[in-house]
Structures are given as C-alpha cells and as structure tokens.
Short mmCIF file of N, CA and C in Angstrom, two decimals:
data_model
loop_
_atom_site.label_atom_id
_atom_site.label_comp_id
_atom_site.label_asym_id
_atom_site.label_seq_id
_atom_site.Cartn_x
_atom_site.Cartn_y
_atom_site.Cartn_z
N MET A 29 -7.47 -14.23 -13.18
CA MET A 29 -6.39 -15.16 -13.22
C MET A 29 -6.91 -16.58 -13.05
N ALA A 30 -6.39 -17.49 -13.80
CA ALA A 30 -6.89 -18.87 -13.74
C ALA A 30 -6.49 -19.54 -12.42
N GLU A 31 -7.28 -20.56 -12.05
CA GLU A 31 -6.97 -21.34 -10.88
C GLU A 31 -5.70 -22.15 -11.13
N LEU A 32 -4.89 -22.36 -10.10
CA LEU A 32 -3.66 -23.10 -10.22
C LEU A 32 -3.89 -24.58 -10.02
N ALA A 33 -3.17 -25.41 -10.70
CA ALA A 33 -3.27 -26.86 -10.48
C ALA A 33 -2.79 -27.20 -9.08
N VAL A 34 -3.32 -28.28 -8.49
CA VAL A 34 -2.95 -28.63 -7.15
C VAL A 34 -1.43 -28.81 -7.00
N THR A 35 -0.75 -29.24 -8.03
CA THR A 35 0.66 -29.54 -7.99
C THR A 35 1.51 -28.30 -8.39
N SER A 36 0.88 -27.18 -8.64
CA SER A 36 1.65 -26.01 -9.07
C SER A 36 2.57 -25.51 -8.01
N ARG A 37 3.83 -25.13 -8.39
CA ARG A 37 4.82 -24.60 -7.47
C ARG A 37 4.38 -23.22 -6.96
N TYR A 38 3.37 -22.61 -7.57
CA TYR A 38 2.93 -21.29 -7.14
C TYR A 38 1.84 -21.37 -6.05
N ASN A 39 1.38 -22.52 -5.72
CA ASN A 39 0.32 -22.68 -4.72
C ASN A 39 0.69 -22.07 -3.37
N TYR A 40 1.94 -22.10 -2.97
CA TYR A 40 2.35 -21.57 -1.70
C TYR A 40 3.22 -20.33 -1.87
N ALA A 41 3.10 -19.64 -3.00
CA ALA A 41 3.83 -18.41 -3.26
C ALA A 41 2.85 -17.23 -3.32
N VAL A 42 3.37 -16.07 -3.06
CA VAL A 42 2.56 -14.85 -3.23
C VAL A 42 2.73 -14.38 -4.69
N LEU A 43 1.57 -14.19 -5.35
CA LEU A 43 1.59 -13.81 -6.76
C LEU A 43 1.22 -12.30 -6.79
N TYR A 44 1.98 -11.54 -7.58
CA TYR A 44 1.64 -10.18 -7.84
C TYR A 44 1.13 -10.09 -9.29
N ALA A 45 -0.13 -9.71 -9.40
CA ALA A 45 -0.73 -9.67 -10.74
C ALA A 45 -1.82 -8.62 -10.83
N ASP A 46 -2.14 -8.14 -12.01
CA ASP A 46 -3.21 -7.24 -12.23
C ASP A 46 -4.46 -8.04 -12.47
N LYS A 47 -5.47 -7.96 -11.65
CA LYS A 47 -6.63 -8.76 -11.71
C LYS A 47 -7.46 -8.50 -12.96
N GLU A 48 -7.42 -7.29 -13.49
CA GLU A 48 -8.22 -6.92 -14.67
C GLU A 48 -7.58 -7.44 -15.95
N THR A 49 -6.28 -7.21 -16.09
CA THR A 49 -5.61 -7.61 -17.38
C THR A 49 -4.96 -8.95 -17.33
N GLY A 50 -4.76 -9.52 -16.14
CA GLY A 50 -4.08 -10.81 -16.02
C GLY A 50 -2.55 -10.58 -16.12
N GLY A 51 -2.12 -9.40 -16.21
CA GLY A 51 -0.66 -9.10 -16.27
C GLY A 51 0.04 -9.67 -15.03
N PHE A 52 1.17 -10.23 -15.17
CA PHE A 52 1.86 -10.90 -14.12
C PHE A 52 3.11 -10.13 -13.73
N PHE A 53 3.26 -9.80 -12.41
CA PHE A 53 4.41 -9.03 -11.95
C PHE A 53 5.48 -9.88 -11.34
N GLY A 54 5.15 -11.03 -10.75
CA GLY A 54 6.15 -11.88 -10.16
C GLY A 54 5.63 -12.66 -8.96
N THR A 55 6.50 -13.49 -8.34
CA THR A 55 6.16 -14.27 -7.15
C THR A 55 7.24 -14.16 -6.11
N ARG A 56 6.92 -14.58 -4.92
CA ARG A 56 7.87 -14.75 -3.83
C ARG A 56 7.27 -15.58 -2.74
N GLN A 57 8.09 -16.07 -1.81
CA GLN A 57 7.61 -16.85 -0.72
C GLN A 57 6.83 -15.90 0.26
N PRO A 58 5.78 -16.37 0.90
CA PRO A 58 5.06 -15.52 1.81
C PRO A 58 5.84 -15.28 3.09
N ILE A 59 5.50 -14.13 3.76
CA ILE A 59 6.10 -13.79 5.05
C ILE A 59 5.01 -13.74 6.07
N ASN A 60 5.37 -13.83 7.32
CA ASN A 60 4.36 -13.79 8.39
C ASN A 60 4.82 -12.86 9.48
N LEU A 61 4.49 -11.60 9.35
CA LEU A 61 4.80 -10.60 10.44
C LEU A 61 3.49 -10.23 11.10
N LYS A 62 3.31 -10.81 12.25
CA LYS A 62 2.05 -10.57 12.95
C LYS A 62 2.02 -9.11 13.47
N LYS A 63 0.87 -8.62 13.78
CA LYS A 63 0.75 -7.23 14.32
C LYS A 63 1.59 -7.10 15.56
N HIS A 64 2.19 -5.96 15.74
CA HIS A 64 3.09 -5.71 16.85
C HIS A 64 2.88 -4.25 17.35
N THR A 65 3.12 -4.02 18.61
CA THR A 65 2.95 -2.68 19.14
C THR A 65 3.94 -1.64 18.52
N SER A 66 5.03 -2.15 17.95
CA SER A 66 6.00 -1.23 17.34
C SER A 66 5.59 -0.88 15.88
N ASP A 67 4.58 -1.52 15.32
CA ASP A 67 4.14 -1.18 13.98
C ASP A 67 3.75 0.29 13.87
N LEU A 68 4.06 0.87 12.71
CA LEU A 68 3.68 2.23 12.37
C LEU A 68 2.49 2.18 11.40
N PHE A 69 1.84 3.30 11.26
CA PHE A 69 0.72 3.37 10.33
C PHE A 69 0.88 4.61 9.44
N PHE A 70 0.56 4.42 8.15
CA PHE A 70 0.77 5.47 7.20
C PHE A 70 -0.53 5.62 6.35
N GLN A 71 -1.02 6.81 6.20
CA GLN A 71 -2.21 7.02 5.34
C GLN A 71 -1.70 7.47 3.95
N VAL A 72 -2.04 6.75 2.96
CA VAL A 72 -1.62 7.01 1.57
C VAL A 72 -2.17 8.34 1.12
N THR A 73 -1.32 9.16 0.55
CA THR A 73 -1.75 10.47 0.02
C THR A 73 -1.34 10.59 -1.44
N ASP A 74 -1.88 11.57 -2.11
CA ASP A 74 -1.48 11.84 -3.47
C ASP A 74 -0.04 12.23 -3.57
N ALA A 75 0.53 12.83 -2.46
CA ALA A 75 1.93 13.26 -2.47
C ALA A 75 2.87 12.07 -2.65
N THR A 76 2.52 10.89 -2.21
CA THR A 76 3.34 9.66 -2.45
C THR A 76 3.06 9.03 -3.73
N ASN A 77 2.14 9.64 -4.53
CA ASN A 77 1.74 9.06 -5.82
C ASN A 77 1.24 7.62 -5.67
N LYS A 78 0.81 7.28 -4.47
CA LYS A 78 0.32 5.94 -4.19
C LYS A 78 1.32 4.84 -4.53
N ARG A 79 2.60 5.19 -4.43
CA ARG A 79 3.70 4.21 -4.82
C ARG A 79 4.32 3.60 -3.58
N LEU A 80 4.25 2.27 -3.54
CA LEU A 80 4.87 1.56 -2.38
C LEU A 80 6.32 1.73 -2.31
N ASP A 81 7.00 1.88 -3.43
CA ASP A 81 8.45 2.09 -3.35
C ASP A 81 8.83 3.36 -2.65
N LEU A 82 8.05 4.43 -2.83
CA LEU A 82 8.29 5.68 -2.17
C LEU A 82 7.98 5.59 -0.64
N ILE A 83 7.00 4.83 -0.32
CA ILE A 83 6.67 4.62 1.09
C ILE A 83 7.75 3.74 1.73
N ALA A 84 8.24 2.74 1.03
CA ALA A 84 9.32 1.94 1.54
C ALA A 84 10.56 2.81 1.80
N TRP A 85 10.82 3.71 0.89
CA TRP A 85 11.98 4.61 1.09
C TRP A 85 11.83 5.46 2.35
N LYS A 86 10.61 5.98 2.53
CA LYS A 86 10.30 6.79 3.69
C LYS A 86 10.58 6.10 5.01
N TYR A 87 10.20 4.78 5.10
CA TYR A 87 10.36 4.05 6.36
C TYR A 87 11.63 3.17 6.43
N TYR A 88 12.09 2.66 5.31
CA TYR A 88 13.19 1.73 5.28
C TYR A 88 14.50 2.19 4.60
N LYS A 89 14.38 3.34 3.92
CA LYS A 89 15.50 3.87 3.12
C LYS A 89 15.96 2.82 2.10
N ASP A 90 15.04 2.03 1.61
CA ASP A 90 15.28 0.98 0.59
C ASP A 90 14.01 0.77 -0.19
N VAL A 91 14.00 1.24 -1.45
CA VAL A 91 12.83 1.12 -2.32
C VAL A 91 12.53 -0.35 -2.64
N ASN A 92 13.50 -1.22 -2.55
CA ASN A 92 13.33 -2.62 -2.89
C ASN A 92 12.49 -3.38 -1.81
N LEU A 93 12.19 -2.77 -0.72
CA LEU A 93 11.36 -3.42 0.32
C LEU A 93 9.85 -3.08 0.19
N TRP A 94 9.47 -2.55 -0.95
CA TRP A 94 8.05 -2.23 -1.18
C TRP A 94 7.15 -3.48 -0.98
N TRP A 95 7.69 -4.63 -1.33
CA TRP A 95 6.88 -5.89 -1.27
C TRP A 95 6.55 -6.23 0.15
N VAL A 96 7.33 -5.82 1.16
CA VAL A 96 7.01 -6.11 2.59
C VAL A 96 5.73 -5.36 2.94
N ILE A 97 5.63 -4.13 2.51
CA ILE A 97 4.43 -3.32 2.81
C ILE A 97 3.23 -3.92 2.05
N ALA A 98 3.45 -4.36 0.84
CA ALA A 98 2.38 -4.96 0.07
C ALA A 98 1.85 -6.23 0.74
N GLU A 99 2.78 -7.10 1.19
CA GLU A 99 2.39 -8.34 1.84
C GLU A 99 1.64 -8.10 3.14
N ILE A 100 2.17 -7.23 4.02
CA ILE A 100 1.55 -6.98 5.30
C ILE A 100 0.16 -6.40 5.13
N ASN A 101 -0.06 -5.68 4.04
CA ASN A 101 -1.38 -4.99 3.86
C ASN A 101 -2.23 -5.68 2.83
N ASN A 102 -1.82 -6.93 2.43
CA ASN A 102 -2.62 -7.76 1.52
C ASN A 102 -2.93 -7.01 0.19
N ILE A 103 -1.87 -6.37 -0.37
CA ILE A 103 -1.97 -5.71 -1.66
C ILE A 103 -1.38 -6.58 -2.74
N SER A 104 -2.18 -7.03 -3.65
CA SER A 104 -1.68 -7.93 -4.72
C SER A 104 -1.22 -7.16 -5.97
N ASN A 105 -1.67 -5.91 -6.16
CA ASN A 105 -1.25 -5.09 -7.27
C ASN A 105 -0.66 -3.83 -6.68
N PRO A 106 0.65 -3.66 -6.71
CA PRO A 106 1.27 -2.49 -6.12
C PRO A 106 0.96 -1.18 -6.83
N PHE A 107 0.31 -1.27 -8.01
CA PHE A 107 -0.09 -0.07 -8.76
C PHE A 107 -1.54 0.35 -8.49
N GLU A 108 -2.23 -0.33 -7.53
CA GLU A 108 -3.60 -0.02 -7.25
C GLU A 108 -3.81 0.32 -5.76
N VAL A 109 -2.90 1.06 -5.17
CA VAL A 109 -3.01 1.50 -3.79
C VAL A 109 -3.88 2.74 -3.79
N LYS A 110 -4.95 2.72 -3.01
CA LYS A 110 -5.94 3.82 -3.03
C LYS A 110 -5.51 4.92 -2.07
N THR A 111 -5.73 6.16 -2.55
CA THR A 111 -5.53 7.35 -1.69
C THR A 111 -6.41 7.25 -0.51
N GLY A 112 -5.91 7.48 0.71
CA GLY A 112 -6.65 7.37 1.94
C GLY A 112 -6.50 6.06 2.66
N ALA A 113 -5.99 5.05 1.95
CA ALA A 113 -5.78 3.76 2.63
C ALA A 113 -4.80 3.89 3.76
N VAL A 114 -5.02 3.22 4.86
CA VAL A 114 -4.09 3.25 5.96
C VAL A 114 -3.25 1.93 5.93
N LEU A 115 -1.97 2.05 5.79
CA LEU A 115 -1.08 0.89 5.69
C LEU A 115 -0.34 0.64 6.98
N ARG A 116 -0.27 -0.62 7.38
CA ARG A 116 0.53 -1.00 8.52
C ARG A 116 1.98 -1.16 8.05
N ILE A 117 2.88 -0.54 8.75
CA ILE A 117 4.31 -0.58 8.39
C ILE A 117 5.10 -1.17 9.55
N PRO A 118 5.59 -2.41 9.40
CA PRO A 118 6.47 -2.94 10.47
C PRO A 118 7.79 -2.17 10.52
N THR A 119 8.36 -2.10 11.66
CA THR A 119 9.61 -1.34 11.76
C THR A 119 10.73 -2.01 10.92
N TYR A 120 11.69 -1.26 10.53
CA TYR A 120 12.84 -1.80 9.77
C TYR A 120 13.57 -2.85 10.55
N GLU A 121 13.69 -2.66 11.85
CA GLU A 121 14.36 -3.66 12.69
C GLU A 121 13.68 -4.99 12.64
N ARG A 122 12.35 -5.04 12.69
CA ARG A 122 11.62 -6.30 12.64
C ARG A 122 11.74 -6.91 11.24
N VAL A 123 11.64 -6.09 10.23
CA VAL A 123 11.79 -6.60 8.87
C VAL A 123 13.18 -7.24 8.66
N GLN A 124 14.20 -6.53 9.17
CA GLN A 124 15.58 -7.03 9.06
C GLN A 124 15.75 -8.33 9.80
N MET A 125 15.19 -8.43 11.02
CA MET A 125 15.37 -9.65 11.83
C MET A 125 14.51 -10.81 11.40
N GLU A 126 13.29 -10.53 10.93
CA GLU A 126 12.35 -11.63 10.67
C GLU A 126 12.13 -11.92 9.19
N VAL A 127 12.56 -11.03 8.29
CA VAL A 127 12.28 -11.27 6.89
C VAL A 127 13.54 -11.39 6.05
N ILE A 128 14.40 -10.34 6.13
CA ILE A 128 15.51 -10.29 5.25
C ILE A 128 16.79 -10.85 5.83
N GLN A 129 16.79 -11.16 7.08
CA GLN A 129 17.91 -11.75 7.84
C GLN A 129 19.20 -11.52 7.17
#
C-alpha cells in the first residue's frame, strides 16, 4: 500500500487492507483499550474458520464487533488470522463502556 500524504485524512485512522493485493476493506478511528485483568484469551482454531466475526459472536453476541478484536490484536487483514494465534479479548462490558458507548 502506498504511503499516505502528510495531509491525508487517513493518517490517524485504522486502515483494513490486504497487503498483497492492495485491496481495501475500510477505515475507522483507532481505539485504545489497554491490557486489563478482565481480558480473556482465545486460541484460534480451524473450528472458528479463523473468522473474527464468529469469535466476536462467541464473546459479544454481535458479529459486527469483529473490528474490536482486530484492533486489540493488531490485525490489519481480518481474513489472515492464523490458526494457533492467541487473541486478547476485552470483556463486552469494557467494550460497551469504552468503545461503543
């Protein structure tokens, strides 16, 4: 992906893109959920098909919150989650209070 101009509105946004093809998935404002003792951890398996939306459903009962898991775990391409990766999952209560208010 090309470097952004200094004045680009995307400089302070999180970009979701495929690094190999340059395909662009979208942007959003960054979030900052520091590590917390209430965080849960999940090891990605083939049973979840490496899909963040299914993992979001498991913990949040909302597939639309996949991006929270991506952000917290520094995943830029939600389609390239590796089997065996251990993901940090903030509790739904923290996400609700600090992110989606």
